[in-house]
Amino acid sequence: MLTVCGLTKRHANAHRAVFRSLELAVGAGEVVALVGESGIGKSTFLNCIAGLETADAGQILIGQPEKDIVTLDETARAALRAREIGFVFQAFHILPTLTVGQNIAVPLLLGRAPPATHPARIAELLEQVGLSGFAERWPATLSGGELQRVAIARALVHRPSLILADEPTGNLDPRTADEVMSLLLDQVRRQRAGALVVTHSRHVASRCDRMLTMAGDGLR
Amino acid sequence: MNTLAWWLISAQFHSRRTATWLSMLAIALGVALGYAIHLINQAALADFARAMHRVQGEPDAVLAARDSAGSVPLAIVNQLAADPTVALVAPVIETRVRVAESLPAVRLIGVDLFSAGGLMPKLLPRPAEGATIADWLTGGVYVSPTVLARSDLRVGAPITLRRGDRLWTTRIAGDLPAMANEDLLLVADIAWVQEHFGPSDAVSEARILLEPDSAPAEWRRHTAQRLPAGLLLREADDDSARVSNLSRAYRVNLNVLALVALLTSAFLVFATQLTAVAQRSTHFAVLGVIGLSPRRRLLQILLEGLAIGFPGALLGLLMGYALAVAFTQLLGGDLGGGFFSGGVPLIRPTLTATLAFCFLGALTSVAGAIYPAYLNRRQPLAQALKIGFSPTPTGEAAHDHRRLKRLAALSLSAVALSHAPPLFELPLAGYAAIAVLLLIGIDAAPLLTHRLFSAGASLPLPATQRIALQNVAQAPLMAQVAASGLIVSFALTASMVIMVSSFRVAVDHWLDEVLPAPIYLRSKGTPLPPEVLSALRQADAPFVKVEGTAHGTLTLDPRRPDVGLIVREIDRQHPAQRLPLTGRLATPPDDRLPVVWISEALQEIYGIHPGQLLRLPLLGRDVELFVGGVWRDYSRQFGALVISRDDYQRLGGEFQANDLALWPRAGQEASAMTWLTAHTDRHGLRVSTVGEIRDLSLAIFDKSFAVTYALEAAAMLIGLFGLAVTLATSVWLRSREWATLGALGFDRRMLSRAVMLEGALIAVIGLLIGLACGVAIGAVLTHVVNPQAFHWRMPLIVPWSRLLVGAVLTLAAALLASRHAARQATRLPLAQILASGQ
């Protein structure tokens, strides 16, 4: 699903590396937690994998057939994300001017699925995340936990091979965080996607298949 | 358009309804003004062409004299009639006569009934009941419906024709049913007109129809070579072209002013879309993460610009059509230039023009969205997800350096463009220079904002003022967006005020020079009656001096408007006593050589210079004249030349004055007016004091610029909308910052004051830059556009007090516009914003 080889990233105006020669592999249906101190570069690593920031060296192979996102231009990176990656954010980032159903439909609209299949797929996802009947609701009327469920549905609706989650429970109370994490793990495994979850929570990390710690000398 | 794009556009329109509607209305207003001006001008031109065709028919050629005092000898007409290529020649004699007190001088056209039937069918009369061919041949006059409607004349009744002090009484033998409402004319038999009005051996024009298989252009070229110098063979369409050329520069100028309103609306779209991009930067970043490509992020903003512009343009077309119809119904077809007076032209939109204005409106809106779209494409996704919108910060040395280089390059190009010659006889490079000057103003705004207010922010000021200064200094891009509409609208308004003031002062001084006498006697169209002239020469006439002027025209180029020919009682050794001369005077090499003084327009259009020998078609032949100097003339845009009465008479011309300048004896001013009125009343002449002429001239001047004031007001309104919309959005974007200030102890009144102060600071920047650009644009309008478009030259005069009053009023209006944003700041749910971490 995801293979990272020798990934190095330097600060824009400094020679000091944010991280150097990182190696990582995430298999189908595997959920990997990434923990580490604040400012160590976890989010930058995630951004590099998603192609939101460019790495200075190394390879990031995603999808089937595998493509090295480091070598792609901006448009091709966006296309690869639209096809192979789902993203879950700490701040949910549900578009407030679109309904719940429209938010979930966005990745489908950017992909190749026939439009006629969209409503059924959205309904299926909403049911899976426990939000049946929410398609026409506006995000402003939803709680934090519900918003994150919508975000999970949006991340999975187009059947990506890789889910990237950046502090997915960071804005939620412990009970809701637990529910959301269960849902995320369940959905990722059901779709046989790989997932990389950046978190500060040891509890969340412990629920993943594998936990890696990012430190100055790499991933452990 | 795909589903996502449509969803995003609908969402945008829904969530930013006011800003979107204002932008759409601004586009509509710009399109409406431009479209209305176009429709009115086109209708007036078409109306003129139709009127000309009604009277002139559609001949293949028209033979006429170049000199308005000249005529076409019958011998030449007969020669042409014998040409085998010519199918028909219709001779015409035309003069002006007075028939009723309620009417100005009307055209009396003498035609040959048989030849006119073949060439000018619409001039054919409809005889009154019982009238016969004998009525036609014995001086029966046929009258257009308008003459009948606007006087107490009736078909079958007697009519008195008056020219000078001579009267002819005949009868109205019928009417001219094919003439339209605005045609003021009489038709009679050519022989009768010739017998009474002359000339006996010539006609005014000969209208020629060629055989169907001939080549008219070739025939005209070939025949023209054989004609005497004083005659001109022109195409029938030349007259339409002449009228089109006559008003062309004025029309282009009005259209450019309308485009200014459209350009200002582009800045409102720019402000709306840039704030929309800033407001939704996180949303677009999320969409980018999900997979929306950079190109589609760019296209989305352009599409939103189109979604504002297209309906705005459609609305503008409807408004423009309604405006044009209402304007022509209320005020006729003249937009203040004085080129088309009279009837109510029919507004007929054409598909090409309608599509062109629709396209222009949509394009303007898309152009306003280009920079926001570019910024949206360039936003780094990860950064936008974390901190929202982040324009390139001003203040970084490298960035400032680049901006300074760009400003220098733009300034150089503005200077180069303002020195470029006219293109297609229009000041297109001058208009481009104005656009570049506006760009310079807008581009300089962030730099000036940062430099000016960064220094101020470090002063020991109260918290509210300090926060406002800091906010404006640190967000120069927002200041630029908010100020851009104001910069454009104030610059253009200031420049028009400068240009109009300069022009008005110049006209005022010019009137002093061209109107030296206290009283003027004028007879438009017909010569002054000899009876009046002889009474003025009597010893008991209360005048110390009387000077006459005769006005005529010359056709130098058939496709250009005629040039004024002014014969004056003027001392050829001291022309400066009567003419506002500019530049050097040239002395003729020979005292017997006739001298003419040419107007600036004539010098520029035909490239004639003082000291030059000129051959002109005068008095039916080519005459050699010496150009003695150049004078300023604000009343004849297409050129005029003055020749002394003595020179004109030496050349064989007959001096028949139309105007008299009169100097009353000292202390007899009032009795002189009474004396004149008694002698001129029955001839329908106009007596005016110099004060009346001056007031009338300045009133006409002010009327001719009335339309521009409406356009300026529209531009200012749009600029203020831009400020209000951007400030309101800026408050929304910084709601967390306001909430934090609230938590730190700012009460709602302090927040409101800070927002209003921000609005005032941005308005001050906009007004300062707008004023600087306005002065520069005013100089371009005065020294480049006016001379190139209208051949009017004048010194630049900046009315500082009026500009400062305008700036203070605009600042007050800007403060009012900021109140909306300030009120928004006081209504923010501060606790909720802090809690939600929005």
mmCIF file of C-alpha atoms in Angstrom, chain B residues 505-522 547-549 551 566 568-570 575-582 599-600 630-636 640 642 659-663 689-691 693-694 697-698:
data_model
loop_
_atom_site.group_PDB
_atom_site.id
_atom_site.type_symbol
_atom_site.label_atom_id
_atom_site.label_comp_id
_atom_site.label_asym_id
_atom_site.label_seq_id
_atom_site.Cartn_x
_atom_site.Cartn_y
_atom_site.Cartn_z
ATOM 1 C CA VAL B 505 -10.741 77.898 -17.516
ATOM 2 C CA ALA B 506 -9.207 77.710 -21.000
ATOM 3 C CA VAL B 507 -12.616 78.199 -22.658
ATOM 4 C CA ASP B 508 -13.326 81.108 -20.318
ATOM 5 C CA HIS B 509 -10.059 82.845 -21.301
ATOM 6 C CA TRP B 510 -10.619 81.984 -24.944
ATOM 7 C CA LEU B 511 -14.094 83.558 -24.893
ATOM 8 C CA ASP B 512 -12.472 86.771 -23.585
ATOM 9 C CA GLU B 513 -10.243 86.814 -26.657
ATOM 10 C CA VAL B 514 -12.747 85.799 -29.328
ATOM 11 C CA LEU B 515 -15.544 88.047 -28.081
ATOM 12 C CA PRO B 516 -13.991 91.523 -27.923
ATOM 13 C CA ALA B 517 -17.222 93.449 -28.601
ATOM 14 C CA PRO B 518 -20.000 94.087 -26.061
ATOM 15 C CA ILE B 519 -22.864 93.181 -28.465
ATOM 16 C CA TYR B 520 -23.268 90.601 -31.247
ATOM 17 C CA LEU B 521 -25.838 90.349 -33.992
ATOM 18 C CA ARG B 522 -26.231 86.923 -35.567
ATOM 19 C CA GLU B 547 -17.089 94.443 -37.589
ATOM 20 C CA GLY B 548 -18.583 91.731 -39.760
ATOM 21 C CA THR B 549 -17.833 88.043 -40.086
ATOM 22 C CA HIS B 551 -19.116 81.918 -42.072
ATOM 23 C CA ILE B 566 -14.310 82.479 -41.659
ATOM 24 C CA ARG B 568 -13.463 88.572 -41.023
ATOM 25 C CA GLU B 569 -12.806 92.251 -40.973
ATOM 26 C CA ILE B 570 -9.351 91.801 -39.582
ATOM 27 C CA PRO B 575 -4.230 89.436 -36.450
ATOM 28 C CA ALA B 576 -3.551 88.992 -32.726
ATOM 29 C CA GLN B 577 -5.969 91.825 -32.020
ATOM 30 C CA ARG B 578 -8.837 89.543 -33.014
ATOM 31 C CA LEU B 579 -7.499 85.967 -32.922
ATOM 32 C CA PRO B 580 -6.140 84.004 -29.942
ATOM 33 C CA LEU B 581 -2.916 83.127 -31.718
ATOM 34 C CA THR B 582 -0.565 80.403 -30.501
ATOM 35 C CA SER B 599 -6.890 76.738 -36.220
ATOM 36 C CA GLU B 600 -4.867 74.229 -34.180
ATOM 37 C CA VAL B 630 -2.166 79.265 -35.848
ATOM 38 C CA TRP B 631 -4.993 80.224 -33.533
ATOM 39 C CA ARG B 632 -6.851 78.412 -30.795
ATOM 40 C CA ASP B 633 -10.415 77.405 -31.579
ATOM 41 C CA TYR B 634 -12.594 75.480 -29.153
ATOM 42 C CA SER B 635 -15.746 75.648 -31.248
ATOM 43 C CA ARG B 636 -14.741 73.927 -34.494
ATOM 44 C CA ALA B 640 -11.204 76.333 -39.454
ATOM 45 C CA VAL B 642 -9.682 82.761 -41.120
ATOM 46 C CA ASP B 659 -22.400 87.939 -37.692
ATOM 47 C CA LEU B 660 -21.655 91.450 -36.550
ATOM 48 C CA ALA B 661 -19.584 92.520 -33.559
ATOM 49 C CA LEU B 662 -20.821 95.898 -32.320
ATOM 50 C CA TRP B 663 -19.231 98.461 -30.026
ATOM 51 C CA THR B 689 -24.641 90.748 -25.267
ATOM 52 C CA VAL B 690 -21.199 89.312 -24.733
ATOM 53 C CA GLY B 691 -22.325 88.198 -21.266
ATOM 54 C CA ILE B 693 -23.029 84.501 -25.284
ATOM 55 C CA ARG B 694 -20.480 83.690 -22.605
ATOM 56 C CA SER B 697 -21.310 78.916 -24.180
ATOM 57 C CA LEU B 698 -20.384 77.859 -20.666
#
